[in-house]
Tab-separated table of C-alpha atoms in Angstrom:
chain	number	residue	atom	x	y	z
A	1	UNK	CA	33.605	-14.652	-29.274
A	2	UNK	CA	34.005	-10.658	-29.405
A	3	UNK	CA	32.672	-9.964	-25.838
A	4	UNK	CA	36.267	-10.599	-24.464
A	5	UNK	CA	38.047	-8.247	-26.610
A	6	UNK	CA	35.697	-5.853	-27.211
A	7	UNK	CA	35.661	-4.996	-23.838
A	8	UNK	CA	39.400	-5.321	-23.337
A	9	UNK	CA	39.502	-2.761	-26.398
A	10	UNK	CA	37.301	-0.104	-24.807
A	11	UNK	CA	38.174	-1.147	-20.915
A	12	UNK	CA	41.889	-0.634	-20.877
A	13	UNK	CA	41.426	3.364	-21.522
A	14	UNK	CA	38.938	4.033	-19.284
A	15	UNK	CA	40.140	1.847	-16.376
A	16	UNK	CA	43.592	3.564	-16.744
A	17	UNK	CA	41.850	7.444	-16.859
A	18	UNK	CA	39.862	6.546	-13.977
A	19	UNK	CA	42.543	5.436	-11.960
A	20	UNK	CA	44.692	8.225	-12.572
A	21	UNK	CA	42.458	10.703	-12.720
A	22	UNK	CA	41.391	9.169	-9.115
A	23	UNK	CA	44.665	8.862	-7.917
A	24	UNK	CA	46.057	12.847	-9.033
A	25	UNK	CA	42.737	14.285	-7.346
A	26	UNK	CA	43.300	12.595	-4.416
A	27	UNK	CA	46.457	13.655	-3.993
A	28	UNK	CA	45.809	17.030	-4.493
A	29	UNK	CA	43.264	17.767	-1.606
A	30	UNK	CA	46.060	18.835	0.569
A	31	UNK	CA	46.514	21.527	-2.101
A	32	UNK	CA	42.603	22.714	-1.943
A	33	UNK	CA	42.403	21.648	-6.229
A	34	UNK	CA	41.319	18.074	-5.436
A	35	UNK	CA	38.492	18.861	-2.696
A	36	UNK	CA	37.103	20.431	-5.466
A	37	UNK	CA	37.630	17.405	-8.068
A	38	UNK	CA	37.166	14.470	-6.888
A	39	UNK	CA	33.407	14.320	-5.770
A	40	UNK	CA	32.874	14.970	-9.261
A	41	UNK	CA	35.922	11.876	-9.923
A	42	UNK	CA	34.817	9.811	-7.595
A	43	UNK	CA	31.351	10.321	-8.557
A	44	UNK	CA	32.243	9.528	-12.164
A	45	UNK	CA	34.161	5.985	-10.676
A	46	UNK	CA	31.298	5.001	-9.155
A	47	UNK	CA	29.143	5.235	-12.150
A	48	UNK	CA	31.766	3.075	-14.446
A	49	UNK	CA	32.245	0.890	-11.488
A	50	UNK	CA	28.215	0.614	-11.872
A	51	UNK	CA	28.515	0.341	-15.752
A	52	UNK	CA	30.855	-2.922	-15.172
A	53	UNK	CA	28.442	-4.736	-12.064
A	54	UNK	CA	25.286	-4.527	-15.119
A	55	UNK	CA	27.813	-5.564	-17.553
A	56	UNK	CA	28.766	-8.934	-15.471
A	57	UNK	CA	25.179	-8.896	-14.475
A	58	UNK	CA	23.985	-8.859	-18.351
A	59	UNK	CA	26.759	-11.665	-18.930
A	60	UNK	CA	26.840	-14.290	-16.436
A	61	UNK	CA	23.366	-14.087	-15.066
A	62	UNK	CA	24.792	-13.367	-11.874
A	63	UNK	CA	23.285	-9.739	-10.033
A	64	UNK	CA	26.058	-7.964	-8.438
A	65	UNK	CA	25.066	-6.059	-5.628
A	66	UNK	CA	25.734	-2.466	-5.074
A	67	UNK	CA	28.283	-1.710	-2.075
A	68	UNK	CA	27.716	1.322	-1.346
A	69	UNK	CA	26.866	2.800	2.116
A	70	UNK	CA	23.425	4.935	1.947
A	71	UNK	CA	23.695	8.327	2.148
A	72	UNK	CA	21.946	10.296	4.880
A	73	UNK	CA	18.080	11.585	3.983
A	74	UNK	CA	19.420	15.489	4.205
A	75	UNK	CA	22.187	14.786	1.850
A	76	UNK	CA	19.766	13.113	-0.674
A	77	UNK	CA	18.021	16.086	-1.013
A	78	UNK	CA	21.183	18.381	-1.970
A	79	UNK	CA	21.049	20.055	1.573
A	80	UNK	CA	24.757	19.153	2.272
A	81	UNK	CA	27.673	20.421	1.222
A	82	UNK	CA	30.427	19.773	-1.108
A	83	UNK	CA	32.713	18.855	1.749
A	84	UNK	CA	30.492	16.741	3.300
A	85	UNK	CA	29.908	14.654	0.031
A	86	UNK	CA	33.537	13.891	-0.417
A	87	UNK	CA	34.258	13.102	3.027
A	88	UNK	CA	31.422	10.439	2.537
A	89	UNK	CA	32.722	9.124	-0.811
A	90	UNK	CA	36.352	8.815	1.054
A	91	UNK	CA	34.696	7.155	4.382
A	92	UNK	CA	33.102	4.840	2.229
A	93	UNK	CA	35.617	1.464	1.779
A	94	UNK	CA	33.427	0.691	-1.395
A	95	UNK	CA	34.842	3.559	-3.146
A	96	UNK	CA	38.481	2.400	-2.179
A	97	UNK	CA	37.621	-1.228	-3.644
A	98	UNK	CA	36.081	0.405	-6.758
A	99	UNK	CA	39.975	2.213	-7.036
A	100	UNK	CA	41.465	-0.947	-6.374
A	101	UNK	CA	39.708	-2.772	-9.154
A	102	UNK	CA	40.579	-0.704	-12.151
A	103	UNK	CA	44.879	-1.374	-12.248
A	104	UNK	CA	43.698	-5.185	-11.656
A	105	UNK	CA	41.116	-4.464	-14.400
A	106	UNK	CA	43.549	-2.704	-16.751
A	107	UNK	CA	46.017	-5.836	-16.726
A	108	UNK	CA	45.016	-9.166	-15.244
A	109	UNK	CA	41.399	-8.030	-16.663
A	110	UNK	CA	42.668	-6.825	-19.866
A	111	UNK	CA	44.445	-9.920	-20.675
A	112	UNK	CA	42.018	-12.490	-19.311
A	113	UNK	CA	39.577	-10.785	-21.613
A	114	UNK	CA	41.577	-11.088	-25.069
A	115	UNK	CA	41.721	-14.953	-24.010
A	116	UNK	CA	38.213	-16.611	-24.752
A	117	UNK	CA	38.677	-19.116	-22.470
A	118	UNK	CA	40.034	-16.950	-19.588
A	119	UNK	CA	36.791	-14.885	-20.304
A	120	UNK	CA	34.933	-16.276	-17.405
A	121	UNK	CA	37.677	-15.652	-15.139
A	122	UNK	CA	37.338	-11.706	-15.655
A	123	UNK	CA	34.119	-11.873	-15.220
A	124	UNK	CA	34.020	-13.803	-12.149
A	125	UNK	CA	37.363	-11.477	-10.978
A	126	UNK	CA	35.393	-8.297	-11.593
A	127	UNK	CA	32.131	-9.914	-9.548
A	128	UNK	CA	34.665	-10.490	-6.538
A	129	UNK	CA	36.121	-7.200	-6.398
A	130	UNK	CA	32.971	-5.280	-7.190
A	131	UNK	CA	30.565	-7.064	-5.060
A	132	UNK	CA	29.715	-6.045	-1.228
A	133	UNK	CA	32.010	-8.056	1.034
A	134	UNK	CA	30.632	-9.704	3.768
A	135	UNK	CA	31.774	-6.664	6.454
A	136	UNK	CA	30.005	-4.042	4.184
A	137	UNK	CA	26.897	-6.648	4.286
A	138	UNK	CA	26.968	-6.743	8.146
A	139	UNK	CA	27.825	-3.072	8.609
A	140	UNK	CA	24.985	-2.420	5.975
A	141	UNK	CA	22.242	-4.125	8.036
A	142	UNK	CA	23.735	-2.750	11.465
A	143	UNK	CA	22.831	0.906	9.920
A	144	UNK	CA	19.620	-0.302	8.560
A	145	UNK	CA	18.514	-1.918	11.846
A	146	UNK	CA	19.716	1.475	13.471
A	147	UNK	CA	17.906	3.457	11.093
A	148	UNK	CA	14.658	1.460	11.712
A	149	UNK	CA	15.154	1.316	15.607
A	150	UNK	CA	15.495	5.661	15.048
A	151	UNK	CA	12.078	5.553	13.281
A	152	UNK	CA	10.465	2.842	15.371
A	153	UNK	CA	10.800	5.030	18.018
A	154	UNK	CA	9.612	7.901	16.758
A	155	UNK	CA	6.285	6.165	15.484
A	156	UNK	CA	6.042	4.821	18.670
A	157	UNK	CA	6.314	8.417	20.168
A	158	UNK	CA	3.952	10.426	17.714
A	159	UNK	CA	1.365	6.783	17.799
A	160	UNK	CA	1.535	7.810	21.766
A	161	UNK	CA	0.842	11.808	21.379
A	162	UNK	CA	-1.603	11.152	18.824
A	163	UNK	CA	-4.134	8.664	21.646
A	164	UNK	CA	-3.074	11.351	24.192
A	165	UNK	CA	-4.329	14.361	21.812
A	166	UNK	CA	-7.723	11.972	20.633
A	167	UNK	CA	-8.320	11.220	24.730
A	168	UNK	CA	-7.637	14.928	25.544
A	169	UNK	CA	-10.066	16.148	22.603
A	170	UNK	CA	-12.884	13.547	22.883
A	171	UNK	CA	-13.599	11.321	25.364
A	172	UNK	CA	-12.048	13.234	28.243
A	173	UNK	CA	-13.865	16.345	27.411
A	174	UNK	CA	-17.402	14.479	26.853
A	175	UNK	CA	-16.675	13.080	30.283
A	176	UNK	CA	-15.523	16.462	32.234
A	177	UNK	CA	-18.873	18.205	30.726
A	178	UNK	CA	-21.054	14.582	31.629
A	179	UNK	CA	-19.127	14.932	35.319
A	180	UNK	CA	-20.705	18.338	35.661
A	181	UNK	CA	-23.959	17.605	33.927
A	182	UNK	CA	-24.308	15.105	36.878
A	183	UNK	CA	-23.156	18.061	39.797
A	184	UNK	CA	-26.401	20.119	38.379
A	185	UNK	CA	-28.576	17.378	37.736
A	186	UNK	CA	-27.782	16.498	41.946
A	187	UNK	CA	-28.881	20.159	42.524
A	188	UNK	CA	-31.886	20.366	40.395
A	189	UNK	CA	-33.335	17.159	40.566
A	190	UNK	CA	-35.555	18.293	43.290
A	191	UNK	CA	-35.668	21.972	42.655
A	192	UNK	CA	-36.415	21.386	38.392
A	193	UNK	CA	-37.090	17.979	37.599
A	194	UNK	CA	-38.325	19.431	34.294
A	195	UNK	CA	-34.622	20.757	33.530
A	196	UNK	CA	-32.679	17.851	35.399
A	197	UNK	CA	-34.327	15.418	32.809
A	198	UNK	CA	-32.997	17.607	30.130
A	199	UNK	CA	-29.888	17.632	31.391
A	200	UNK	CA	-29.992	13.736	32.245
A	201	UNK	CA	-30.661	13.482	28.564
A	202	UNK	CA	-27.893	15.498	27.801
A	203	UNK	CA	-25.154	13.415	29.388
A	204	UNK	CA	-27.107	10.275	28.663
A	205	UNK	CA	-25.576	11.802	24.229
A	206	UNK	CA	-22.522	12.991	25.647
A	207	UNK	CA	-21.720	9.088	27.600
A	208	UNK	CA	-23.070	7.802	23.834
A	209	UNK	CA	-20.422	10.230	21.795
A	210	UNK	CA	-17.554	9.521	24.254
A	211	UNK	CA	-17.954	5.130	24.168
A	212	UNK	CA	-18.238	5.917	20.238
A	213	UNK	CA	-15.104	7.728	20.314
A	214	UNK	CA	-13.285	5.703	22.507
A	215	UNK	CA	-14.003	2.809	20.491
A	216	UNK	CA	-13.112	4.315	17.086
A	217	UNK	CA	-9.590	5.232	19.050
A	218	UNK	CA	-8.831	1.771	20.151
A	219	UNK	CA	-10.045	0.501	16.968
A	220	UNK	CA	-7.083	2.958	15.891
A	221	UNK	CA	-4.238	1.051	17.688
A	222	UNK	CA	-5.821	-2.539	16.760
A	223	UNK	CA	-8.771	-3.043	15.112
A	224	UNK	CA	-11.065	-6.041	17.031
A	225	UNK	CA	-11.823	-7.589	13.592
A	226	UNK	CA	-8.178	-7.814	12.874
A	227	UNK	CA	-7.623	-9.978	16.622
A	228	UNK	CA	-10.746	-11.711	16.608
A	229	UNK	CA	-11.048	-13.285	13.108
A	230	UNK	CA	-7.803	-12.566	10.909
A	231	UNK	CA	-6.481	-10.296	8.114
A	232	UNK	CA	-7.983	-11.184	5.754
A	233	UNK	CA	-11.328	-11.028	7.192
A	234	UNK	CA	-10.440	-7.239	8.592
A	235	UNK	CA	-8.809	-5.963	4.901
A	236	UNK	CA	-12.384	-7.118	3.736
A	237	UNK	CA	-13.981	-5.322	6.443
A	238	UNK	CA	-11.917	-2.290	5.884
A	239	UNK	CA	-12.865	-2.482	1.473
A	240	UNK	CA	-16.359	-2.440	2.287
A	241	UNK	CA	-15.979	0.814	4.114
A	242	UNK	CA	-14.546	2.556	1.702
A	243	UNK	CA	-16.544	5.533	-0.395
A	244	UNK	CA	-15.237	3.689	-4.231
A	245	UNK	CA	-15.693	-0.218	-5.146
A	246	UNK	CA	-13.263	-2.217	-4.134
A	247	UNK	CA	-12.304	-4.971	-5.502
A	248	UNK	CA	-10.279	-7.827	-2.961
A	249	UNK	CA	-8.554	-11.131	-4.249
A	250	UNK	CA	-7.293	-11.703	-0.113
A	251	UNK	CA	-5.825	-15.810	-0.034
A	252	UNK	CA	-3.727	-15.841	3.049
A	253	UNK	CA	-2.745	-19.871	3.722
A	254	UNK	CA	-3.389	-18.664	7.970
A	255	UNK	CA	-2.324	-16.097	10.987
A	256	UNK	CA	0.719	-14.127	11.072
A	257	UNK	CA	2.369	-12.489	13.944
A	258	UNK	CA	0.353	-9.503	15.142
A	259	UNK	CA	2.150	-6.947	14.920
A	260	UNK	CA	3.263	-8.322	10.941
A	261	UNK	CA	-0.839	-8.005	10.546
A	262	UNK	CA	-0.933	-4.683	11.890
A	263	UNK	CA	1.388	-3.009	10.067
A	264	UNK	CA	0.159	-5.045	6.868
A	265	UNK	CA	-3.566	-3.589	7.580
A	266	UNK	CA	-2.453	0.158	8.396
A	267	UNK	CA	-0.593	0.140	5.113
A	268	UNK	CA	-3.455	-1.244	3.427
A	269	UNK	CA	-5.869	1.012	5.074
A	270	UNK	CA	-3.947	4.291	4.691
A	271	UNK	CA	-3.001	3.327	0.821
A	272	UNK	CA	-7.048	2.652	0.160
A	273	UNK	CA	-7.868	6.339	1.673
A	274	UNK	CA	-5.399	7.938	-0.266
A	275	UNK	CA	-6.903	6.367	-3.596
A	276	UNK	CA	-10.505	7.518	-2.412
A	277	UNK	CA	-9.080	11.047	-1.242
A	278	UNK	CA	-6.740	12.309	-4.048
A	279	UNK	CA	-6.535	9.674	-6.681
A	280	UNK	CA	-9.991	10.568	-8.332
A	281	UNK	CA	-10.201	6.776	-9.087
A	282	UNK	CA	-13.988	5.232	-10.232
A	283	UNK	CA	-12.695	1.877	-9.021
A	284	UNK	CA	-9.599	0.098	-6.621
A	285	UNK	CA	-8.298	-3.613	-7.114
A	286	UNK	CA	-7.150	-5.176	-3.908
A	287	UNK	CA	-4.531	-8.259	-4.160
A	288	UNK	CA	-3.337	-9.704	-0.626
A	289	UNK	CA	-1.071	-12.847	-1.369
A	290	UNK	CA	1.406	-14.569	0.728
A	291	UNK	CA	4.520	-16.168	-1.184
A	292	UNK	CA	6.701	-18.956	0.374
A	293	UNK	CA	10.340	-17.815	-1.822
A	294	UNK	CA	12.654	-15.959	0.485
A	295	UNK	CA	11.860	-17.061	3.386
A	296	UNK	CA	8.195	-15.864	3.222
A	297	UNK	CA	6.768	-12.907	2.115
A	298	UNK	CA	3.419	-11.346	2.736
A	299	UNK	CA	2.388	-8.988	-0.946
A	300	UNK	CA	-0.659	-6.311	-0.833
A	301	UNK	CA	-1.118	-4.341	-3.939
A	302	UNK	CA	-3.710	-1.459	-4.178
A	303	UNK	CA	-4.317	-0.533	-7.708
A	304	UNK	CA	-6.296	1.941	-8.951
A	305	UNK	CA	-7.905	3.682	-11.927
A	306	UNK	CA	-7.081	7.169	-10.976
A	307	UNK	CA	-5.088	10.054	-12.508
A	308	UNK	CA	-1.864	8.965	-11.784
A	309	UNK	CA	0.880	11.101	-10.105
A	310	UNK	CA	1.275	9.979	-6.539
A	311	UNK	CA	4.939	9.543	-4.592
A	312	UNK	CA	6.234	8.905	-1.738
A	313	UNK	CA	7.073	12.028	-1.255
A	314	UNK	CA	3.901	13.630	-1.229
A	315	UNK	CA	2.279	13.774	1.818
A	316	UNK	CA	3.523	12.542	5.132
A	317	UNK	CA	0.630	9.192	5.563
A	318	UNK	CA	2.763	7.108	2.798
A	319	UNK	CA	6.036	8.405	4.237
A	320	UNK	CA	4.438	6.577	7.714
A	321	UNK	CA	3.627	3.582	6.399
A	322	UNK	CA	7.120	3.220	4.923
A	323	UNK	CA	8.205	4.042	8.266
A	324	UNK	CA	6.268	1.708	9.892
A	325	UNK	CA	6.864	-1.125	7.803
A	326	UNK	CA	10.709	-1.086	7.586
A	327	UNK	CA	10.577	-1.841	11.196
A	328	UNK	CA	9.836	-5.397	9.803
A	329	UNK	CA	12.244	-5.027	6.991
A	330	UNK	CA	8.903	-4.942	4.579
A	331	UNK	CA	9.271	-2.127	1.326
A	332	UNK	CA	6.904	0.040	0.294
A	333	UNK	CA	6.656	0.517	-3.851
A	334	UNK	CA	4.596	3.137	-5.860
A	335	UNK	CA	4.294	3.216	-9.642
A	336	UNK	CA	2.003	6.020	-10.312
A	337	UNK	CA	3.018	7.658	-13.996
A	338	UNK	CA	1.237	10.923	-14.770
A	339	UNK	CA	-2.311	9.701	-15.877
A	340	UNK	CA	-2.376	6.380	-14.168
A	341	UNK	CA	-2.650	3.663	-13.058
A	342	UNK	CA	-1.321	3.932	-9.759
A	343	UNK	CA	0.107	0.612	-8.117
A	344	UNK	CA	1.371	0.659	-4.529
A	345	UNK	CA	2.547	-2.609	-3.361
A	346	UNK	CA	3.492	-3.901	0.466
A	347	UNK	CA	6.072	-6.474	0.707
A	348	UNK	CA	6.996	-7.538	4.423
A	349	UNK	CA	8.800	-10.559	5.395
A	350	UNK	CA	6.434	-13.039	7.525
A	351	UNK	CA	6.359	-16.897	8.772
A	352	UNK	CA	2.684	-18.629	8.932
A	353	UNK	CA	2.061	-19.187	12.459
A	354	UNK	CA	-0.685	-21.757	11.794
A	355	UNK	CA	-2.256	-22.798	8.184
């Protein structure tokens, strides 16, 4: 077997340059030189640390997770500074276990690893030090579920100014002009029956326009279709309206919570317009499935034939929708290479209520 010692060969080096290399920059930041090293050491730890988790992964079968706390959006984007990233890599406890692991690496590692039958004991050593504990797990989700709440809110907020501005705009309007319609019809119905009936006429359209548009605004916030018979009934609905063919393969084994169905058809709905809007696609594939594995989980993939090219971060409807759906801890996925086809798929957690 020359896993063992070929990786005891080539580990021992660069387990003992990354831990001193780690070690002299950190204690150099009082000194200003190591504020400006070790991002880029740490940086480079993290990346071998990585290197190791797929090599474990590769060898046992066995994923090891990631520990890593998530950085914050702005600091994603490069807008933060070079302070801020280190005092992030040093906040982080992952990046202390990742220093921890490389003197246990470079001797009970090294030497479990010449041994072929010690060989699954440094790989099941590395796995323990290099997975998430069960605090990082914990304090993971308590920042995700904060994160979330943040942008549940904020939905909730612009969702609420948005049926203010549509009320304000629409119906509300068509209704102050109908009031007075009906003031000067009062005064002229005697005087000018001719022009009262015109006028009768004309609120009888604007009454017509504002019931349209307060239906199409509470079909908005929950589409009657969706309540009355289902989703899979209202993602049909919503693939005949669209301008391309649509193709739908929709086998749901019942109901799900509403607010699960909801967020599953406004993801749906917004992914479909994009494709008819920008994607220049002659044709859309629709696949809504429900999967009983981990725990449940309720799939929609919108495929189409388009150019190819779309992201998340074009655009601030698919930014939304992830939004909106991580309040349920669902994921929103886009594979769109330059050319196409473009696949965005809608994965949220859900129970049957009734089959």
């Amino acid at each position: 077997m020359v896993r063992g010692p070929l990786l005891a060969v080539v580990s021992l080096p660069l387990s003992i340059v990354a831990f001193v290399f780690s070690v002299v920059s950190l204690a150099l930041i009082p000194a200003g030189v190591g504020v400006v090293t070790t991002p880029y050491v740490l940086s480079w730890l993290q990346g071998y640390a990585d290197a190791r988790r797929r090599l474990v992964d590769r060898w046992s079968g066995i994923p090891v997770p990631r520990p890593y706390r998530p950085w914050p959006k702005d600091l994603r984007s490069g807008v933060v500074g070079h302070v801020e990233r280190l005092l992030l890599r040093l906040k982080d406890p992952a990046t202390w276990r990742d220093l921890a692991w490389t003197p246990v690496d470079m001797t009970l590692g090294f030497v479990t690893a010449l041994l072929p039958p010690l060989f699954p004991v440094n790989l099941r050593l590395t796995r323990s030090l290099l997975e998430p504990t069960r605090e990082m797990l914990l304090a993971r989700r308590v920042e995700q579920l904060y994160e979330t709440r943040h942008d549940a809110v904020d939905t909730s907020a612009a969702e609420l100014r948005r049926i203010e501005r549509d009320l304000h705009d629409g119906a509300q309007a068509r209704l102050v002009a109908m009031g007075m319609s009906l003031g000067t019809i009062e005064a002229l119905v005697e005087r000018d029956p001719a022009q009262a009936k015109k006028l009768i006429a004309q609120a009888r359209e604007n009454s017509a326009e504002a019931l349209t548009e307060l239906r199409d605004l509470v079909r908005g916030i929950h589409p009657p279709v969706l309540a009355e018979r289902g989703l899979p009934d209202a993602l049909r609905a919503l693939a005949l309206r669209m301008p391309i063919p649509v193709e739908e393969d929709i086998e749901l084994p019942g109901r799900f919570e509403e607010p699960v169905e909801s967020a599953v058809y406004f993801a749906v709905s917004e992914v479909l317009t994009n494709a008819a809007k920008h994607s220049g696609a002659h044709r859309v594939w629709l696949d809504v499935s429900y999967a009983y594995d981990a725990g449940g989980m309720l799939r929609a993939a919108v495929t189409d034939d388009g150019k190819g090219g779309a992201s998340l971060e074009k655009g601030t409807g698919m930014k939304g929708v992830e939004r909106r759906l991580g309040q349920f801890d669902g994921v929103l996925a886009v594979s769109s290479p330059e050319g196409g086809p473009t696949m965005v798929t809608v994965e949220v957690p859900a129970e049957v209520l009734a089959e």
